[in-house]
C-alpha positions in Angstrom: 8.9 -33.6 -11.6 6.8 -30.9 -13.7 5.9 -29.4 -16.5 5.9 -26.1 -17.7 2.6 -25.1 -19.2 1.6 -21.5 -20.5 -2.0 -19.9 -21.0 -2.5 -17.0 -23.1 -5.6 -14.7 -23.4 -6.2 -12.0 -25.7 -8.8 -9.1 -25.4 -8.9 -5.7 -26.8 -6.2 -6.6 -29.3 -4.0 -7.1 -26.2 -2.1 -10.6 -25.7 -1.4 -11.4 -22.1 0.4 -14.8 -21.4 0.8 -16.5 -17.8 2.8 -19.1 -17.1 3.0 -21.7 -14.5 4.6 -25.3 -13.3 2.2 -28.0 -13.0 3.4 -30.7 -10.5 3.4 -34.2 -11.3 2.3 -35.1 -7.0 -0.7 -33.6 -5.6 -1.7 -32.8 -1.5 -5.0 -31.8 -0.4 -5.6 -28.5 -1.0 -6.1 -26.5 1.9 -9.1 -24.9 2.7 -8.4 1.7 -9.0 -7.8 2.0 -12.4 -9.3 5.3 -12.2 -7.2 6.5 -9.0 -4.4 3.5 -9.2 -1.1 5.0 -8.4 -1.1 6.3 -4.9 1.3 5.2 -2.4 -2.5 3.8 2.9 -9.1 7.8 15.2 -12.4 7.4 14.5 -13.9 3.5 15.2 -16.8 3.9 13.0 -17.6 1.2 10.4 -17.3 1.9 7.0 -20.0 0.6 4.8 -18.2 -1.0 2.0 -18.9 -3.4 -0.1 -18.5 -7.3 0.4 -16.4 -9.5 -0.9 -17.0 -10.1 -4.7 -16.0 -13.2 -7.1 -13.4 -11.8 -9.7 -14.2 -12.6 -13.7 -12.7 -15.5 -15.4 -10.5 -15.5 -17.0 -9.3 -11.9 -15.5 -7.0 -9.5 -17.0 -5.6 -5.6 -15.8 -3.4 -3.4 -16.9 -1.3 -5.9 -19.1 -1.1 -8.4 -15.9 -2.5 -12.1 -16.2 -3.1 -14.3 -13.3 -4.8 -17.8 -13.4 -5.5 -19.3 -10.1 -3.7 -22.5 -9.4 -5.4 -25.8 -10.1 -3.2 -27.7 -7.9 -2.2 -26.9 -4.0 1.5 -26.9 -4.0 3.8 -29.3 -2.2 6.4 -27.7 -0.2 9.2 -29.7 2.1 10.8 -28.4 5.2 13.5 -26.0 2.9 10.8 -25.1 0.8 7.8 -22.3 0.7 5.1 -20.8 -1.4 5.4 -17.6 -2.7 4.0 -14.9 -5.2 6.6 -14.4 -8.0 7.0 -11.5 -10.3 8.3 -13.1 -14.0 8.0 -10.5 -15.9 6.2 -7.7 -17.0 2.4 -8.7 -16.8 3.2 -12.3 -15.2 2.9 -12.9 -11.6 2.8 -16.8 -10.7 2.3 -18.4 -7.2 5.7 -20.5 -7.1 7.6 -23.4 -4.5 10.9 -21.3 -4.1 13.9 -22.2 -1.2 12.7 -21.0 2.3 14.6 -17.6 2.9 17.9 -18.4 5.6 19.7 -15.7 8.0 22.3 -14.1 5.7 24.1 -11.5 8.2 24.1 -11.6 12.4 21.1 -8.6 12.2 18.9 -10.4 9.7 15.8 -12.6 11.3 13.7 -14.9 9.5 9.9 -14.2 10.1 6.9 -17.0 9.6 3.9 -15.2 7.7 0.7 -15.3 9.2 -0.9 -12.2 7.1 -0.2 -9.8 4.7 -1.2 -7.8 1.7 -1.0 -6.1 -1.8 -0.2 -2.9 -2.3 -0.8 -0.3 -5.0 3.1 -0.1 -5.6 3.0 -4.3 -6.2 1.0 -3.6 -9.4 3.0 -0.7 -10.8 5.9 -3.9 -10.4 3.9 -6.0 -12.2 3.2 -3.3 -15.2 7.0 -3.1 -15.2 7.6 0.2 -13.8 9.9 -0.3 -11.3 13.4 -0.8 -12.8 15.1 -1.8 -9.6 12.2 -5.1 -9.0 13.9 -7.5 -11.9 11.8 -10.8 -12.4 12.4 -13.9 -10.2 11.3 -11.7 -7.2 9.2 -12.5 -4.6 7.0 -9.4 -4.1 5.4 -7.9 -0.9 6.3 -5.4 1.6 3.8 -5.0 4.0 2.8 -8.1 6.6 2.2 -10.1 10.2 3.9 -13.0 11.4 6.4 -15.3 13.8 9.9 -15.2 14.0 11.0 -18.1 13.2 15.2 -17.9 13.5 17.2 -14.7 14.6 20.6 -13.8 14.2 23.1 -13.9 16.6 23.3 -9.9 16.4 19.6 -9.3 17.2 18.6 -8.0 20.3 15.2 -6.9 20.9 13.2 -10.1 19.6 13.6 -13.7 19.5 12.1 -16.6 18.5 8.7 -17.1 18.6 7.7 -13.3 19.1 5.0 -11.9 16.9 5.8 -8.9 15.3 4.9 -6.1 12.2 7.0 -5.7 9.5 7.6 -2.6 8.7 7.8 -1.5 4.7 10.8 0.0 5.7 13.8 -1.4 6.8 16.2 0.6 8.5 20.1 -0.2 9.9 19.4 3.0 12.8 23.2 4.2 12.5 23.7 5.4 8.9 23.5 9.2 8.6 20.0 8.8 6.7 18.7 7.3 9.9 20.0 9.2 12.0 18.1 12.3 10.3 14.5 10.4 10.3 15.1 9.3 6.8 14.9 5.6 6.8 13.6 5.1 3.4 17.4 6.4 2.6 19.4 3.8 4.6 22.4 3.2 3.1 22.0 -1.0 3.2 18.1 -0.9 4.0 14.9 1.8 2.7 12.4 0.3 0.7 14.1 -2.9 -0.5 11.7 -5.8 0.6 9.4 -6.9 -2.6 11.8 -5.1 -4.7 15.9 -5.6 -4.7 15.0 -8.5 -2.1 12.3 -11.1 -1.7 9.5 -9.5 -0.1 6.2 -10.7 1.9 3.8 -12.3 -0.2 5.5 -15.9 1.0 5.0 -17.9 3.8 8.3 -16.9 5.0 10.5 -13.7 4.8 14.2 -12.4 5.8 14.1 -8.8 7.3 17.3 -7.4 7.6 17.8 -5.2 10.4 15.8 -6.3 12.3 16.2 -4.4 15.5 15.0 -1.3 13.8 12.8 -3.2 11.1 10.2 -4.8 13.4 7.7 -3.7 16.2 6.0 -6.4 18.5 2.3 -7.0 18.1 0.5 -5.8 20.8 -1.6 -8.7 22.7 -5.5 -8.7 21.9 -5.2 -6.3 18.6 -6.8 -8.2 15.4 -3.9 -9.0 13.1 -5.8 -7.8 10.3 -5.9 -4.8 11.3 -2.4 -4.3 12.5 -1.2 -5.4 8.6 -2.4 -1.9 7.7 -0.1 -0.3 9.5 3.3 -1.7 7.4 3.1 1.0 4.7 -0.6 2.3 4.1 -1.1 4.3 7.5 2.5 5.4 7.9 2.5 6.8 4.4 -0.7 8.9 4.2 0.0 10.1 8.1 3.8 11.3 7.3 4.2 12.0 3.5 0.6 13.7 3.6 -1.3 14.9 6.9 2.6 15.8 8.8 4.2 16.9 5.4 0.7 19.1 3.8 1.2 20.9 7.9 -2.6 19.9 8.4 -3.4 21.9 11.6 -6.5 22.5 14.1 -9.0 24.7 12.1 -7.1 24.4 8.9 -9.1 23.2 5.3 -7.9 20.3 4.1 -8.3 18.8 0.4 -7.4 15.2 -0.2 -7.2 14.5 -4.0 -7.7 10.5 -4.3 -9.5 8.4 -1.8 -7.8 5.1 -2.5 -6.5 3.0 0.6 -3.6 5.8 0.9 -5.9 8.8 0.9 -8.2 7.5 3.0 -5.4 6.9 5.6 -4.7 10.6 5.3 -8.2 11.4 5.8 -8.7 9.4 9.1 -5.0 10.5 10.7 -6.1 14.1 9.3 -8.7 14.3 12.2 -6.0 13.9 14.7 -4.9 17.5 14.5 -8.5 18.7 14.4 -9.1 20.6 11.2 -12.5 22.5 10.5 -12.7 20.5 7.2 -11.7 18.0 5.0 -12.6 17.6 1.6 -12.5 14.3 -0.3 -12.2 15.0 -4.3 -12.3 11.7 -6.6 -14.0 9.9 -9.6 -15.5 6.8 -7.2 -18.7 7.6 -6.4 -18.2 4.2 -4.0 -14.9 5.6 -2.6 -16.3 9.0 -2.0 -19.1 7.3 -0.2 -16.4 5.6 2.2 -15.0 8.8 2.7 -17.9 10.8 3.9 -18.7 7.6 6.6 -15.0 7.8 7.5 -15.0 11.9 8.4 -15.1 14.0 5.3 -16.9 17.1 5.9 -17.7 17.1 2.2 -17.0 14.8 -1.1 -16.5 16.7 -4.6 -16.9 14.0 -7.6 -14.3 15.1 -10.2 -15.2 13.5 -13.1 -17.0 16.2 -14.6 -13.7 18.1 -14.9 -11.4 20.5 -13.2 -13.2 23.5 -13.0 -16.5 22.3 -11.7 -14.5 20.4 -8.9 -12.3 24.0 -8.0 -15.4 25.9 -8.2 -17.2 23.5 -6.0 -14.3 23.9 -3.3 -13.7 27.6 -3.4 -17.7 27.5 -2.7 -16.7 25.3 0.3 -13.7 27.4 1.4 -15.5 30.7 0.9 -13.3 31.8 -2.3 -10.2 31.0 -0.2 -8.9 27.3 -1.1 -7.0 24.9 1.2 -4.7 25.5 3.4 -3.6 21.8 3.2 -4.0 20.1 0.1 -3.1 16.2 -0.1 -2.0 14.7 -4.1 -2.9 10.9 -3.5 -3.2 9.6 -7.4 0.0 10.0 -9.0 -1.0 11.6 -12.4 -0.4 14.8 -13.9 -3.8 15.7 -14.0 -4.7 15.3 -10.2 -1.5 17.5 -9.4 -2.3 19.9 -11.3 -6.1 20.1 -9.4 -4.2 20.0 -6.4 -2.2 23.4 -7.5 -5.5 25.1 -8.2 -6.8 24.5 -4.9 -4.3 26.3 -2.6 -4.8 29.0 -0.6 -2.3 31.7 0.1 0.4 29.8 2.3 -1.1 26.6 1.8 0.8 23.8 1.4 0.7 20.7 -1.4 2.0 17.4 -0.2 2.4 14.9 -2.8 1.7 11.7 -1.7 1.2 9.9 -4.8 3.8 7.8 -7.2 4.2 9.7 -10.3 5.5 8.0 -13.4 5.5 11.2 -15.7 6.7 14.4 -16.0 3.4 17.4 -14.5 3.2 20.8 -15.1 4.4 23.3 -12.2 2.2 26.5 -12.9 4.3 29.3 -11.5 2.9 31.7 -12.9 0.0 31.5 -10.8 1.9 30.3 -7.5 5.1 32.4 -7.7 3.3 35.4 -5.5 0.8 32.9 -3.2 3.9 32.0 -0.9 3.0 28.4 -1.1 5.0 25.2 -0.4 5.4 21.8 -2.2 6.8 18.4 -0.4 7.4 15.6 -1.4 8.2 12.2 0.8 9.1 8.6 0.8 7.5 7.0 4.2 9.9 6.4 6.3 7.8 4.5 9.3 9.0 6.9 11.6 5.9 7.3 13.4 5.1 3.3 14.0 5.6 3.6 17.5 2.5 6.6 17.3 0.1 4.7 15.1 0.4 1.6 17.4 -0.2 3.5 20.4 -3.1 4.9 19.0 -4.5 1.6 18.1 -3.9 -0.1 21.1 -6.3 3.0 22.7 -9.0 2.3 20.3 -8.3 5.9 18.8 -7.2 4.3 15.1 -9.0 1.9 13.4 -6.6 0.5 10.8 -9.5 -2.7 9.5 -12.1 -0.1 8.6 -10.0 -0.1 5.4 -10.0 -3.7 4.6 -12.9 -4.5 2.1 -11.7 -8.2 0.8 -10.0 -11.2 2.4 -8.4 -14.1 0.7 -6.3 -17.0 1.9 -2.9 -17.4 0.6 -3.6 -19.8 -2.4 -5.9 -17.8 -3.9 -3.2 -14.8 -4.5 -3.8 -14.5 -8.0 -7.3 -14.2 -7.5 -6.6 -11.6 -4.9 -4.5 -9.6 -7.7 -7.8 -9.9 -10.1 -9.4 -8.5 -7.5 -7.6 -5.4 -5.9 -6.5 -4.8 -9.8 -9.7 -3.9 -10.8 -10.7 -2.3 -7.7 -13.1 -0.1 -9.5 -15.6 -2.9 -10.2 -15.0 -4.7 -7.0 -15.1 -1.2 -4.4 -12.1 -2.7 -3.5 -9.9 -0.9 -0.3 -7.2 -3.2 1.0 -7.0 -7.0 0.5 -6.1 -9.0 3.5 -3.9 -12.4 2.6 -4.4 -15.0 5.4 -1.5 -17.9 5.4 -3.1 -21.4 5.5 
């Protein structure tokens, strides 16, 4: 039995409401608002900060979580997850353990996984296609637990990644390198199907969905490589053509940009330029390989005139839009040399300004990308050789019942220097 129970907190003239079941049976518990919006070689330690204790009761962007009182009960067809319900309301639920729908699908035990900037645009409601009642997540570690009868590369028991991406492998999307367009697959988990942040998962396709872990590589570490590491290396270092001796400018040094700027020194460029309104984040950059940092916050045209100083009146050959606002894009336009390129990286929810008049005679290029994983394989051969250092980015860990208090945390990841939040199941 339970009862349904319902907090509400106001601040700022805002109402934010959170509800949750309280169970009748008990068990023994077991033991970037100002750069928010982008979509995360060198083995040296960051210095970030430590973990810190969110405020009580805490509130973000319109989203409202309260940290369980009770551990939850779950039996053998049951599992605890992370539930959207709503705009602003995310609730740590017992929901039905997920079951092999289709001969490809697998079912995969968590063992870690994470929050990613794209969860909390869900939770602001401002992805139309996530509806609430889903189980969010879309990056994670863990143990296949059942496979279907149509699988052929894994069984039980193996320990693989999830990738962000699923892909069938056959469809003509696929075919072309473009598996965030599979016709049946793309960027569905923790959106039009229950996603990660649950003790257990389905992954369809899983042939073409999941990578084995490699043996004596941290977990952790590998968790970064489900979305964060793909995204910043293909829709920002391949897509922005950084090259050896090239200048690079990456606009936003959130967990994304920061995956741009360590994949960045891959291709050996003769600078790279962090630009953001962290003083903390900036900090992180310049430990993790920026030849310089430019604090924007001042305005536009001190940060352009600080990086034309820095480019000898040229600009950028490669510049990197990691934010997702109008106002960071339009930086990133003012910072291109002739030829350069401008990769958009970020997730915008507005119209920007395209200032042609300016760039119709620089011969410059725009992209624009949905990570498509295609360059797993890479990244984990590069951190099986100790060239890539996925962990350096992970600033907090929490275990799985304190998700909500893991959403305070990486939603005000201004006041925490919060990177990437590691979920540990129990």
């Amino acid at each position: 039995m339970s009862s349904i129970k319902t907090l509400t907190y106001r601040s700022a003239g805002t109402t934010l409401t959170r509800t949750f079941a309280r169970r009748s049976y008990t068990t023994a518990s077991r033991s970037l608002p100002a750069l928010a919006g982008a979509r995360s070689i060198l083995a040296k330690p960051a210095q970030l900060a430590p973990s810190a204790k969110p405020a009580k009761p805490a509130s973000y962007n319109n989203i409202h979580c309260t940290p369980s009182r009770r551990a939850y009960a779950t039996s053998s067809s049951t599992m605890k997850a992370l539930v959207f319900n709503g705009s602003g309301v995310v609730q740590l639920q017992e929901r039905p353990k997920p079951t092999i729908q289709t001969s490809t699908d697998v079912v995969v035990r968590l063992t870690k996984t994470t929050i990613c900037g794209t969860d909390l645009h869900i939770c602001k409601g401002h992805v139309a296609t996530c509806t609430p009642g889903r189980i969010l997540g879309h990056e994670g570690v863990g143990v296949i637990e059942e496979a279907g009868s149509s699988v052929n590369k894994f069984r039980k028991g193996d320990r693989v990644l999830i990738s962000c991406i699923c892909s069938c492998a056959s469809c003509d999307y696929c075919r072309r390198g473009m598996y965030s367009h599979c016709t049946t697959g793309g960027w569905i988990l923790g959106n039009t199907i229950d996603g990660t942040q649950a003790e257990y998962v389905r992954i369809p396709h899983a042939d073409s969905s999941l990578y084995n872990l490699p043996d004596g590589i941290d977990e952790g570490a590998l968790v970064m490589l489900s979305d964060i590491f793909p995204t910043g290396f293909e829709c920002g270092v391949q897509n922005a053509r950084v090259a050896p001796g090239s200048t690079v400018a990456i606009v936003g040094t959130g967990p994304v940009g920061l995956a741009a700027l360590i994949t960045a020194q891959l291709y050996s460029p003769s600078q790279i330029i962090a630009i953001d309104m962290d003083e903390n984040r900036l900090k992180v950059a310049k430990s993790l390989g920026a030849h310089a940092t430019v604090n924007n916050s001042s305005g536009k045209d001190a940060a352009v005139a600080r990086v034309l100083e820095l480019t000898n009146g040229v600009g950028c050959d490669s510049v990197l839009e990691a934010v997702g606002v109008p106002a960071s894009f339009d930086l990133c336009q003012r910072l291109l040399a002739p030829g350069g390129t401008l990769a958009n990286v970020g997730v915008h929810g507005t119209s920007v300004e395209l200032h042609l008049e300016d760039l119709w005679s620089k011969n410059v290029s725009i992209t624009t990308r949905l990570v498509d994983t295609v360059t797993m394989p890479m990244l984990l051969n590069l951190v099986k050789a100790k060239r890539l250092d996925p962990a350096q980015l992970i600033t907090h860990k929490f275990k799985f019942s304190e998700m909500e208090k893991a959403y305070d945390t990486f939603g005000a990841a201004a006041k925490h220097s919060a990177l990437k939040v590691l979920i540990e199941m129990e």
